mmCIF file of C-alpha atoms in Angstrom:
data_model
loop_
_atom_site.group_PDB
_atom_site.id
_atom_site.type_symbol
_atom_site.label_atom_id
_atom_site.label_comp_id
_atom_site.label_asym_id
_atom_site.label_seq_id
_atom_site.Cartn_x
_atom_site.Cartn_y
_atom_site.Cartn_z
ATOM 1 C CA MET A 1 -0.173 0.275 -0.042
ATOM 2 C CA PRO A 2 1.380 3.631 -0.266
ATOM 3 C CA LEU A 3 2.999 5.022 2.571
ATOM 4 C CA GLN A 4 0.450 7.887 1.725
ATOM 5 C CA HIS A 5 -2.498 5.853 3.504
ATOM 6 C CA THR A 6 -0.970 5.732 6.951
ATOM 7 C CA TRP A 7 1.902 8.759 7.088
ATOM 8 C CA LYS A 8 -0.375 11.886 7.656
ATOM 9 C CA LYS A 9 0.531 15.743 7.898
ATOM 10 C CA SER A 10 -0.548 15.901 11.425
ATOM 11 C CA GLU A 11 0.256 14.347 14.243
ATOM 12 C CA LYS A 12 -2.942 14.704 15.707
ATOM 13 C CA ASP A 13 -4.406 12.647 12.998
ATOM 14 C CA GLU A 14 -5.908 9.103 14.930
ATOM 15 C CA LEU A 15 -4.142 7.215 11.763
ATOM 16 C CA ASN A 16 -0.732 8.691 11.788
ATOM 17 C CA MET A 17 2.018 6.139 11.917
ATOM 18 C CA SER A 18 3.624 6.001 15.629
ATOM 19 C CA HIS A 19 7.113 7.455 16.143
ATOM 20 C CA GLU A 20 8.657 3.946 15.515
ATOM 21 C CA GLN A 21 7.063 2.990 12.903
ATOM 22 C CA LYS A 22 8.481 6.273 11.195
ATOM 23 C CA THR A 23 11.823 5.984 11.928
ATOM 24 C CA LYS A 24 11.671 2.001 10.229
ATOM 25 C CA ILE A 25 10.444 3.721 6.717
ATOM 26 C CA LEU A 26 13.894 6.398 7.481
ATOM 27 C CA PHE A 27 16.171 3.604 8.462
ATOM 28 C CA GLN A 28 15.192 1.903 5.225
ATOM 29 C CA LEU A 29 15.388 5.465 3.095
ATOM 30 C CA GLY A 30 19.083 5.276 4.480
ATOM 31 C CA MET A 31 19.761 2.046 3.360
ATOM 32 C CA VAL A 32 18.515 2.812 -0.063
ATOM 33 C CA THR A 33 20.767 5.817 -0.521
ATOM 34 C CA TRP A 34 23.499 4.305 0.209
ATOM 35 C CA GLU A 35 22.386 1.629 -3.094
ATOM 36 C CA LEU A 36 22.083 4.980 -5.098
ATOM 37 C CA SER A 37 25.397 6.365 -4.114
ATOM 38 C CA ARG A 38 27.147 3.150 -5.640
ATOM 39 C CA LEU A 39 25.628 3.982 -9.060
ATOM 40 C CA ASP A 40 27.020 6.886 -10.433
ATOM 41 C CA PHE A 41 28.021 8.704 -13.492
ATOM 42 C CA ASP A 42 30.711 10.914 -15.004
ATOM 43 C CA GLN A 43 28.369 13.818 -15.493
ATOM 44 C CA ALA A 44 25.551 15.305 -13.147
ATOM 45 C CA GLY A 45 22.228 15.387 -15.499
ATOM 46 C CA SER A 46 18.929 13.083 -16.404
ATOM 47 C CA LEU A 47 19.427 9.301 -17.195
ATOM 48 C CA PHE A 48 18.212 8.444 -20.873
ATOM 49 C CA GLU A 49 17.928 5.237 -22.478
ATOM 50 C CA GLU A 50 19.265 4.841 -26.295
ATOM 51 C CA ASP A 51 19.964 1.756 -27.922
ATOM 52 C CA GLY A 52 19.785 -0.350 -24.708
ATOM 53 C CA LYS A 53 22.262 2.053 -23.273
ATOM 54 C CA PHE A 54 22.053 4.518 -20.197
ATOM 55 C CA GLN A 55 23.144 7.864 -21.063
ATOM 56 C CA ILE A 56 23.529 10.823 -19.161
ATOM 57 C CA LYS A 57 21.982 13.845 -20.870
ATOM 58 C CA THR A 58 20.267 17.481 -20.374
ATOM 59 C CA CYS A 59 19.565 17.773 -16.713
ATOM 60 C CA LEU A 60 15.702 17.732 -15.889
ATOM 61 C CA SER A 61 15.843 18.604 -12.279
ATOM 62 C CA ARG A 62 12.757 20.624 -11.135
ATOM 63 C CA GLY A 63 15.201 23.343 -10.244
ATOM 64 C CA LEU A 64 15.623 24.061 -14.234
ATOM 65 C CA LEU A 65 12.383 22.682 -15.294
ATOM 66 C CA GLN A 66 9.043 23.213 -13.198
ATOM 67 C CA ASP A 67 6.976 26.768 -12.820
ATOM 68 C CA GLY A 68 7.933 28.280 -16.181
ATOM 69 C CA ARG A 69 11.750 27.990 -15.887
ATOM 70 C CA HIS A 70 12.310 25.190 -19.036
ATOM 71 C CA LEU A 71 11.047 28.870 -20.866
ATOM 72 C CA ILE A 72 14.254 30.044 -19.795
ATOM 73 C CA GLU A 73 16.779 30.562 -22.906
ATOM 74 C CA ASP A 74 20.509 30.734 -22.173
ATOM 75 C CA LEU A 75 20.352 28.655 -19.421
ATOM 76 C CA ASN A 76 23.433 26.125 -18.737
ATOM 77 C CA ARG A 77 21.242 22.729 -18.547
ATOM 78 C CA GLY A 78 24.110 20.302 -18.441
ATOM 79 C CA PRO A 79 25.212 17.788 -18.598
ATOM 80 C CA PHE A 80 27.257 18.990 -16.069
ATOM 81 C CA LYS A 81 31.060 18.016 -15.263
ATOM 82 C CA SER A 82 31.169 19.491 -12.088
ATOM 83 C CA GLU A 83 29.457 20.233 -8.303
ATOM 84 C CA LYS A 84 29.726 23.930 -8.821
ATOM 85 C CA ASP A 85 28.402 24.118 -12.547
ATOM 86 C CA PHE A 86 25.358 21.947 -11.213
ATOM 87 C CA TYR A 87 24.477 24.427 -8.667
ATOM 88 C CA GLU A 88 25.271 27.276 -10.300
ATOM 89 C CA ALA A 89 23.252 26.482 -13.140
ATOM 90 C CA HIS A 90 19.975 26.733 -10.547
ATOM 91 C CA VAL A 91 21.065 29.583 -9.066
ATOM 92 C CA SER A 92 20.832 31.171 -12.733
ATOM 93 C CA ALA A 93 17.079 29.738 -13.215
ATOM 94 C CA PHE A 94 16.031 30.902 -9.535
ATOM 95 C CA LEU A 95 17.882 34.577 -10.252
ATOM 96 C CA GLU A 96 15.555 34.559 -13.665
ATOM 97 C CA HIS A 97 12.127 33.269 -12.084
ATOM 98 C CA VAL A 98 12.014 35.676 -9.382
ATOM 99 C CA GLN A 99 11.984 38.495 -11.997
ATOM 100 C CA TYR A 100 10.507 37.490 -14.799
ATOM 101 C CA LEU A 101 8.079 34.724 -13.941
ATOM 102 C CA ARG A 102 5.343 34.204 -11.664
ATOM 103 C CA LEU A 103 5.972 33.493 -8.028
ATOM 104 C CA ARG A 104 2.870 32.145 -7.462
ATOM 105 C CA HIS A 105 2.001 31.991 -3.688
ATOM 106 C CA HIS A 106 5.998 32.968 -2.611
ATOM 107 C CA CYS A 107 5.875 36.527 -0.877
ATOM 108 C CA PHE A 108 9.844 36.261 0.431
ATOM 109 C CA PHE A 109 8.887 38.488 3.991
ATOM 110 C CA ALA A 110 5.511 36.896 4.040
ATOM 111 C CA PRO A 111 5.687 33.257 4.313
ATOM 112 C CA ILE A 112 2.446 31.487 3.591
ATOM 113 C CA PRO A 113 0.601 29.849 7.033
ATOM 114 C CA ALA A 114 1.224 26.234 7.111
ATOM 115 C CA GLN A 115 -1.234 23.726 8.939
ATOM 116 C CA SER A 116 1.383 22.371 11.002
ATOM 117 C CA GLU A 117 1.782 25.592 12.565
ATOM 118 C CA TYR A 118 -1.431 25.540 14.238
ATOM 119 C CA ASP A 119 -3.412 23.694 16.618
ATOM 120 C CA ASP A 120 -6.774 23.312 14.883
ATOM 121 C CA TYR A 121 -7.560 23.983 11.246
ATOM 122 C CA GLU A 122 -9.487 27.408 12.596
ATOM 123 C CA GLY A 123 -6.582 28.779 13.534
ATOM 124 C CA PHE A 124 -4.774 27.888 10.634
ATOM 125 C CA ARG A 125 -7.814 29.183 8.470
ATOM 126 C CA LYS A 126 -8.077 32.374 9.805
ATOM 127 C CA ALA A 127 -3.964 33.071 9.176
ATOM 128 C CA SER A 128 -4.600 31.763 5.530
ATOM 129 C CA ASP A 129 -7.257 34.609 5.368
ATOM 130 C CA LEU A 130 -5.098 37.672 6.925
ATOM 131 C CA TRP A 131 -2.055 36.608 4.608
ATOM 132 C CA SER A 132 -4.189 36.535 1.806
ATOM 133 C CA ASP A 133 -5.567 39.770 2.285
ATOM 134 C CA PHE A 134 -2.149 41.266 3.429
ATOM 135 C CA VAL A 135 -0.480 39.842 -0.154
ATOM 136 C CA THR A 136 -3.324 40.775 -2.133
ATOM 137 C CA VAL A 137 -3.295 45.011 -1.278
ATOM 138 C CA GLN A 138 -0.822 46.288 -3.703
ATOM 139 C CA SER A 139 -0.764 42.786 -5.629
ATOM 140 C CA LYS A 140 2.611 42.116 -3.436
ATOM 141 C CA ILE A 141 3.761 39.362 -4.714
ATOM 142 C CA ASP A 142 4.169 39.620 -8.397
ATOM 143 C CA GLY A 143 5.211 43.303 -7.518
ATOM 144 C CA SER A 144 8.810 45.181 -7.774
ATOM 145 C CA ASP A 145 9.157 44.846 -4.191
ATOM 146 C CA ASN A 146 8.914 41.014 -3.878
ATOM 147 C CA ARG A 147 11.281 40.281 -7.181
ATOM 148 C CA THR A 148 13.811 43.092 -5.899
ATOM 149 C CA ASP A 149 13.726 41.095 -1.901
ATOM 150 C CA TYR A 150 14.492 37.877 -3.604
ATOM 151 C CA VAL A 151 16.888 38.770 -5.926
ATOM 152 C CA ILE A 152 18.978 40.334 -2.955
ATOM 153 C CA ALA A 153 18.519 36.851 -2.063
ATOM 154 C CA GLN A 154 19.732 35.438 -4.221
ATOM 155 C CA GLU A 155 23.080 37.267 -3.991
ATOM 156 C CA ILE A 156 23.515 35.298 -0.466
ATOM 157 C CA LEU A 157 22.546 31.982 -2.309
ATOM 158 C CA SER A 158 25.565 32.325 -4.747
ATOM 159 C CA GLU A 159 27.425 32.588 -2.116
ATOM 160 C CA MET A 160 26.186 30.082 0.027
ATOM 161 C CA VAL A 161 26.646 27.825 -3.163
ATOM 162 C CA SER A 162 30.196 28.642 -3.139
ATOM 163 C CA ARG A 163 31.055 27.876 0.613
ATOM 164 C CA CYS A 164 28.801 24.893 0.320
ATOM 165 C CA THR A 165 30.362 23.255 -2.790
ATOM 166 C CA ASN A 166 33.764 24.109 -1.088
ATOM 167 C CA ASP A 167 32.983 22.701 1.970
ATOM 168 C CA VAL A 168 31.922 19.445 0.706
ATOM 169 C CA SER A 169 34.993 19.374 -1.680
ATOM 170 C CA LYS A 170 37.204 19.256 1.476
ATOM 171 C CA PHE A 171 35.185 15.844 1.830
ATOM 172 C CA SER A 172 35.693 14.570 -1.482
ATOM 173 C CA LEU A 173 36.722 10.785 -2.043
ATOM 174 C CA ASN A 174 39.655 10.720 -4.731
ATOM 175 C CA GLU A 175 38.234 8.113 -6.518
ATOM 176 C CA ARG A 176 34.753 9.570 -6.596
ATOM 177 C CA LYS A 177 35.707 13.187 -6.701
ATOM 178 C CA HIS A 178 33.838 13.624 -10.240
ATOM 179 C CA ARG A 179 31.228 10.575 -9.783
ATOM 180 C CA PHE A 180 27.319 11.798 -9.539
ATOM 181 C CA PRO A 181 25.260 9.431 -8.296
ATOM 182 C CA ILE A 182 21.773 8.207 -9.270
ATOM 183 C CA TYR A 183 18.694 10.576 -7.204
ATOM 184 C CA HIS A 184 15.498 9.946 -7.239
ATOM 185 C CA PRO A 185 13.719 13.295 -7.008
ATOM 186 C CA ASP A 186 10.764 13.102 -5.110
ATOM 187 C CA PHE A 187 10.729 10.196 -2.200
ATOM 188 C CA SER A 188 7.280 11.097 -0.710
ATOM 189 C CA VAL A 189 4.669 9.162 0.617
ATOM 190 C CA ASP A 190 2.898 8.992 -2.610
ATOM 191 C CA ASN A 191 5.737 6.914 -4.085
ATOM 192 C CA ILE A 192 6.682 4.855 -1.558
ATOM 193 C CA PHE A 193 5.112 1.651 -0.822
ATOM 194 C CA VAL A 194 4.836 -0.254 2.372
ATOM 195 C CA ASP A 195 3.770 -3.655 3.634
ATOM 196 C CA GLU A 196 1.580 -4.140 6.799
ATOM 197 C CA ASP A 197 4.462 -4.164 9.085
ATOM 198 C CA PHE A 198 5.867 -1.125 6.923
ATOM 199 C CA ASN A 199 8.683 -2.849 5.332
ATOM 200 C CA ILE A 200 9.115 -0.783 2.157
ATOM 201 C CA THR A 201 8.186 -3.110 -0.838
ATOM 202 C CA CYS A 202 8.987 -0.444 -3.994
ATOM 203 C CA ILE A 203 9.365 2.848 -4.696
ATOM 204 C CA ILE A 204 7.963 4.221 -7.717
ATOM 205 C CA ASP A 205 8.339 7.386 -9.946
ATOM 206 C CA TRP A 206 11.917 7.001 -11.508
ATOM 207 C CA ALA A 207 10.924 9.047 -14.705
ATOM 208 C CA PHE A 208 12.854 12.071 -13.525
ATOM 209 C CA CYS A 209 15.820 10.451 -11.805
ATOM 210 C CA SER A 210 18.923 12.294 -12.781
ATOM 211 C CA SER A 211 22.488 11.612 -11.852
ATOM 212 C CA VAL A 212 23.865 14.494 -9.236
ATOM 213 C CA PRO A 213 26.515 15.827 -6.608
ATOM 214 C CA LEU A 214 26.839 13.375 -4.133
ATOM 215 C CA SER A 215 25.875 15.986 -1.760
ATOM 216 C CA MET A 216 22.471 16.307 -2.832
ATOM 217 C CA LEU A 217 21.871 12.822 -2.670
ATOM 218 C CA LEU A 218 22.954 12.694 0.645
ATOM 219 C CA MET A 219 19.723 14.826 1.621
ATOM 220 C CA ALA A 220 17.477 13.397 3.971
ATOM 221 C CA PRO A 221 14.210 13.088 2.161
ATOM 222 C CA GLY A 222 11.406 15.789 3.127
ATOM 223 C CA LEU A 223 8.134 13.778 4.060
ATOM 224 C CA PRO A 224 5.422 13.374 3.814
ATOM 225 C CA GLN A 225 6.401 15.534 0.738
ATOM 226 C CA SER A 226 9.772 16.271 -0.213
ATOM 227 C CA ARG A 227 8.871 20.554 0.191
ATOM 228 C CA TYR A 228 8.551 19.148 4.370
ATOM 229 C CA GLU A 229 11.828 19.027 6.400
ATOM 230 C CA ILE A 230 11.641 15.800 8.589
ATOM 231 C CA ASP A 231 11.246 15.803 12.311
ATOM 232 C CA GLU A 232 14.934 16.345 13.956
ATOM 233 C CA SER A 233 13.793 13.324 15.809
ATOM 234 C CA LEU A 234 13.806 11.039 12.773
ATOM 235 C CA LEU A 235 17.151 12.122 10.980
ATOM 236 C CA PRO A 236 19.340 10.059 13.404
ATOM 237 C CA ALA A 237 17.299 6.851 11.893
ATOM 238 C CA PHE A 238 18.005 7.896 8.080
ATOM 239 C CA GLU A 239 22.240 8.383 9.063
ATOM 240 C CA ASP A 240 22.013 5.308 10.585
ATOM 241 C CA GLY A 241 20.437 3.272 8.144
ATOM 242 C CA PHE A 242 23.160 4.573 5.705
ATOM 243 C CA ARG A 243 25.849 3.682 7.832
ATOM 244 C CA TYR A 244 24.264 0.335 8.377
ATOM 245 C CA ALA A 245 23.971 -0.674 4.691
ATOM 246 C CA LEU A 246 27.607 0.983 4.406
ATOM 247 C CA GLN A 247 29.166 -0.912 6.731
ATOM 248 C CA LYS A 248 27.571 -4.101 5.462
ATOM 249 C CA THR A 249 29.530 -3.445 2.116
ATOM 250 C CA SER A 250 32.788 -2.304 3.152
ATOM 251 C CA GLN A 251 36.036 -3.674 3.411
ATOM 252 C CA PRO A 252 38.484 -2.939 6.427
ATOM 253 C CA GLU A 253 40.974 -1.097 4.115
ATOM 254 C CA ASN A 254 38.019 1.762 2.963
ATOM 255 C CA ILE A 255 37.914 3.259 6.459
ATOM 256 C CA GLU A 256 38.752 6.721 5.411
ATOM 257 C CA THR A 257 35.848 6.184 2.607
ATOM 258 C CA GLU A 258 33.626 5.669 5.501
ATOM 259 C CA MET A 259 34.677 8.396 7.317
ATOM 260 C CA THR A 260 34.458 10.860 5.081
ATOM 261 C CA LEU A 261 30.703 9.505 3.861
ATOM 262 C CA TYR A 262 29.785 10.159 7.959
ATOM 263 C CA ARG A 263 31.231 13.472 7.767
ATOM 264 C CA MET A 264 29.102 14.640 4.116
ATOM 265 C CA LEU A 265 26.058 12.774 5.926
ATOM 266 C CA SER A 266 26.123 14.861 8.963
ATOM 267 C CA CYS A 267 26.768 18.219 6.678
ATOM 268 C CA SER A 268 23.697 17.515 4.582
ATOM 269 C CA ARG A 269 21.170 19.909 6.178
ATOM 270 C CA PRO A 270 22.428 23.148 4.639
ATOM 271 C CA MET A 271 22.231 21.801 1.180
ATOM 272 C CA TRP A 272 18.437 20.623 1.808
ATOM 273 C CA LEU A 273 17.937 24.075 2.805
ATOM 274 C CA LEU A 274 19.358 25.761 -0.296
ATOM 275 C CA SER A 275 17.920 22.995 -2.296
ATOM 276 C CA ARG A 276 14.386 23.610 -1.385
ATOM 277 C CA ILE A 277 15.014 27.455 -1.541
ATOM 278 C CA LEU A 278 16.491 27.436 -4.908
ATOM 279 C CA ASN A 279 13.768 25.227 -6.322
ATOM 280 C CA LEU A 280 11.276 27.611 -4.693
ATOM 281 C CA ASP A 281 9.534 23.841 -3.539
ATOM 282 C CA THR A 282 8.703 25.420 0.123
ATOM 283 C CA THR A 283 5.945 27.487 1.431
ATOM 284 C CA THR A 284 8.180 29.165 3.817
ATOM 285 C CA ASP A 285 11.123 30.856 2.241
ATOM 286 C CA TYR A 286 12.152 33.824 4.722
ATOM 287 C CA HIS A 287 12.353 30.922 7.556
ATOM 288 C CA LEU A 288 14.086 28.459 5.295
ATOM 289 C CA PHE A 289 16.611 31.163 4.249
ATOM 290 C CA LYS A 290 17.043 32.479 7.757
ATOM 291 C CA ALA A 291 17.911 28.586 8.847
ATOM 292 C CA LEU A 292 20.697 28.594 6.228
ATOM 293 C CA TRP A 293 22.065 32.113 7.296
ATOM 294 C CA ASP A 294 22.222 30.956 11.056
ATOM 295 C CA SER A 295 23.416 27.588 9.785
ATOM 296 C CA MET A 296 26.496 28.862 7.773
ATOM 297 C CA LYS A 297 27.253 32.010 9.575
ATOM 298 C CA ILE A 298 27.904 33.918 6.023
ATOM 299 C CA GLN A 299 27.944 37.666 6.967
ATOM 300 C CA ASP A 300 28.529 39.591 9.945
ATOM 301 C CA GLN A 301 25.784 41.720 10.315
ATOM 302 C CA ASP A 302 22.526 40.191 10.888
ATOM 303 C CA ILE A 303 20.034 39.213 7.999
ATOM 304 C CA SER A 304 18.274 42.535 8.841
ATOM 305 C CA GLU A 305 21.014 44.746 8.591
ATOM 306 C CA PHE A 306 22.118 43.157 5.543
ATOM 307 C CA PHE A 307 18.619 43.384 3.627
ATOM 308 C CA ARG A 308 18.285 46.917 4.692
ATOM 309 C CA SER A 309 22.258 47.751 2.898
ATOM 310 C CA ARG A 310 21.304 45.970 -0.387
ATOM 311 C CA GLN A 311 17.435 47.484 0.130
ATOM 312 C CA SER A 312 18.748 51.403 0.173
ATOM 313 C CA SER A 313 21.601 50.810 -2.209
ATOM 314 C CA GLU A 314 21.997 52.295 -5.934
ATOM 315 C CA GLN A 315 21.913 49.239 -7.746
ATOM 316 C CA TYR A 316 18.777 47.442 -6.188
ATOM 317 C CA MET A 317 17.252 50.879 -6.304
ATOM 318 C CA LEU A 318 17.380 50.524 -9.802
ATOM 319 C CA LEU A 319 16.586 47.353 -10.240
ATOM 320 C CA HIS A 320 13.524 48.027 -8.437
ATOM 321 C CA SER A 321 12.736 50.445 -10.820
ATOM 322 C CA ASP A 322 13.166 48.822 -13.799
ATOM 323 C CA LEU A 323 10.987 45.805 -12.228
ATOM 324 C CA LYS A 324 8.487 47.742 -11.144
ATOM 325 C CA GLU A 325 8.050 48.968 -15.056
ATOM 326 C CA GLU A 326 6.596 45.496 -15.479
ATOM 327 C CA GLU A 327 4.296 45.542 -12.721
ATOM 328 C CA GLN A 328 0.831 46.545 -12.934
ATOM 329 C CA THR A 329 -0.321 49.626 -13.210
ATOM 330 C CA THR A 330 -2.106 51.628 -10.063
ATOM 331 C CA GLU A 331 -5.554 51.229 -11.620
ATOM 332 C CA GLN A 332 -5.248 47.548 -12.380
ATOM 333 C CA ILE A 333 -4.504 46.782 -8.509
ATOM 334 C CA ASP A 334 -7.283 48.708 -7.339
ATOM 335 C CA ARG A 335 -9.583 46.528 -9.615
ATOM 336 C CA SER A 336 -8.019 43.626 -8.593
ATOM 337 C CA GLU A 337 -8.210 44.428 -4.776
ATOM 338 C CA LYS A 338 -12.296 45.444 -5.150
ATOM 339 C CA ARG A 339 -13.049 42.158 -6.657
ATOM 340 C CA TYR A 340 -10.836 40.198 -4.021
ATOM 341 C CA PHE A 341 -12.486 41.903 -0.981
ATOM 342 C CA ARG A 342 -15.817 42.737 -2.438
ATOM 343 C CA GLY A 343 -16.997 45.241 0.662
ATOM 344 C CA GLU A 344 -15.028 43.367 2.985
ATOM 345 C CA THR A 345 -13.994 47.012 4.344
ATOM 346 C CA LEU A 346 -12.480 45.890 7.941
ATOM 347 C CA ARG A 347 -10.212 43.228 6.502
ATOM 348 C CA LEU A 348 -9.454 46.008 3.622
ATOM 349 C CA ALA A 349 -8.671 48.493 6.160
ATOM 350 C CA ILE A 350 -6.511 45.770 8.251
ATOM 351 C CA ALA A 351 -4.501 44.740 5.378
ATOM 352 C CA ARG A 352 -4.285 47.976 4.156
ATOM 353 C CA LYS A 353 -2.912 49.331 7.707
ATOM 354 C CA LEU A 354 -0.365 46.306 8.080
ATOM 355 C CA THR A 355 1.373 47.690 4.334
ATOM 356 C CA LEU A 356 1.781 51.265 5.909
ATOM 357 C CA VAL A 357 3.171 49.694 9.347
ATOM 358 C CA SER A 358 5.582 47.388 6.962
ATOM 359 C CA GLN A 359 6.726 50.310 5.016
ATOM 360 C CA TRP A 360 6.128 47.476 1.955
ATOM 361 C CA SER A 361 6.613 50.401 -0.966
ATOM 362 C CA LEU A 362 9.194 52.492 0.349
ATOM 363 C CA ARG A 363 11.818 49.882 1.114
ATOM 364 C CA TYR A 364 13.237 50.837 -1.931
ATOM 365 C CA ASP A 365 13.412 54.645 -1.559
ATOM 366 C CA LYS A 366 16.378 56.641 0.582
ATOM 367 C CA SER A 367 13.847 57.817 2.757
ATOM 368 C CA MET A 368 13.303 54.544 4.188
ATOM 369 C CA ALA A 369 16.294 55.208 5.958
ATOM 370 C CA ASN A 370 14.744 57.928 8.253
ATOM 371 C CA GLY A 371 11.319 55.746 8.344
ATOM 372 C CA ILE A 372 9.995 53.563 11.262
ATOM 373 C CA ARG A 373 11.238 50.734 10.630
ATOM 374 C CA GLY A 374 14.922 52.444 9.336
ATOM 375 C CA ASN A 375 16.794 50.594 12.213
ATOM 376 C CA GLY A 376 14.841 47.911 13.072
ATOM 377 C CA ASP A 377 14.231 44.299 12.625
ATOM 378 C CA VAL A 378 13.187 43.510 9.046
ATOM 379 C CA PHE A 379 8.870 43.171 8.817
ATOM 380 C CA VAL A 380 8.348 39.668 8.621
ATOM 381 C CA ALA A 381 4.202 38.900 8.087
ATOM 382 C CA ASP A 382 4.153 35.066 9.848
ATOM 383 C CA LYS A 383 2.753 33.610 12.425
ATOM 384 C CA LYS A 384 3.075 35.960 15.357
ATOM 385 C CA LEU A 385 1.980 38.713 13.421
ATOM 386 C CA TRP A 386 -1.508 36.912 12.327
ATOM 387 C CA ALA A 387 -2.040 35.489 16.387
ATOM 388 C CA TRP A 388 -1.691 39.206 17.384
ATOM 389 C CA ILE A 389 -4.113 40.506 14.911
ATOM 390 C CA ASP A 390 -6.419 37.501 15.813
ATOM 391 C CA ASN A 391 -6.654 38.419 19.196
ATOM 392 C CA CYS A 392 -6.931 41.806 18.550
ATOM 393 C CA VAL A 393 -9.814 41.751 16.812
ATOM 394 C CA LYS A 394 -11.896 39.383 19.331
ATOM 395 C CA VAL A 395 -11.334 42.212 21.809
#
């Protein structure tokens, strides 16, 4: 049966698996990951069968294809001969996406509420409505302010890619330095089948499997879906399964190889965070970016200082001005707001007041330096804000 029948998103669901059962699944996925690491190629890309032989050709990864990225011209799509080239192509795709393609629900400083953060559905629904109201005012998601925020984030993501690949290169195994193992892009509960004892019987949907840098393969899978980070308490089971399978097949003379793989495995979380953000395969971009920032200690300044310094720079103010020419007109935005709110004056008033307080439309204006948020933390519209507003409305 598919694992999705028993692995539920909410821990409160009566049909949800026990922690012990989930641990068993992660242990087995660790073993599968070790076996995949042994099937490697000399380039990173997607696997094609021609004339009875498998070949690595153009990379069909999500980060180079999804949400219109397949339309981006002059993008290096591989096959790639180095880990650096592989990740730099994904950074380039991210940069083109955030400037010119639809961002759907992605609003960097207003992450969409996650149901797992709320004790009940009603609380989640209220937060989702408040979020939707907020991003509708001034058409924030595809507006120049939000797009420029993502371009600024890309600047630091590029530095993070360089840092990550340099760190991983220290662990590279000499005999596998330029080898790229097979990777399943979606170890989700939809694609994993188990028996009644939670033994994995098969894994389906290998259509877009690719050869990737070893650092990507060693990332713990996101469950129940790839965009969700697994509970921290389950991570040791994945690592233990990988180590168990490795030790069963290793030889005494390979002790150095084992230790190198263990170190790479323990450093896999930054690569998971980086991959999710670059692919926009997440609903909480800011929080994942903040976690990556904190884990890698990229800058001496904090994240608020970093964004404020970039938002007030000539480079990004000019970019913001260029992007603004491509966004909706004031009249189009007004019509969209009227269609959305349909006389809901209180909701509209709250969303507009939040927009004013956040100084959303002033962040790329030199006058922002003297504004009410000029020296404070960046404004993030998230769970704490929605809970505060809900309490205020109740009073």
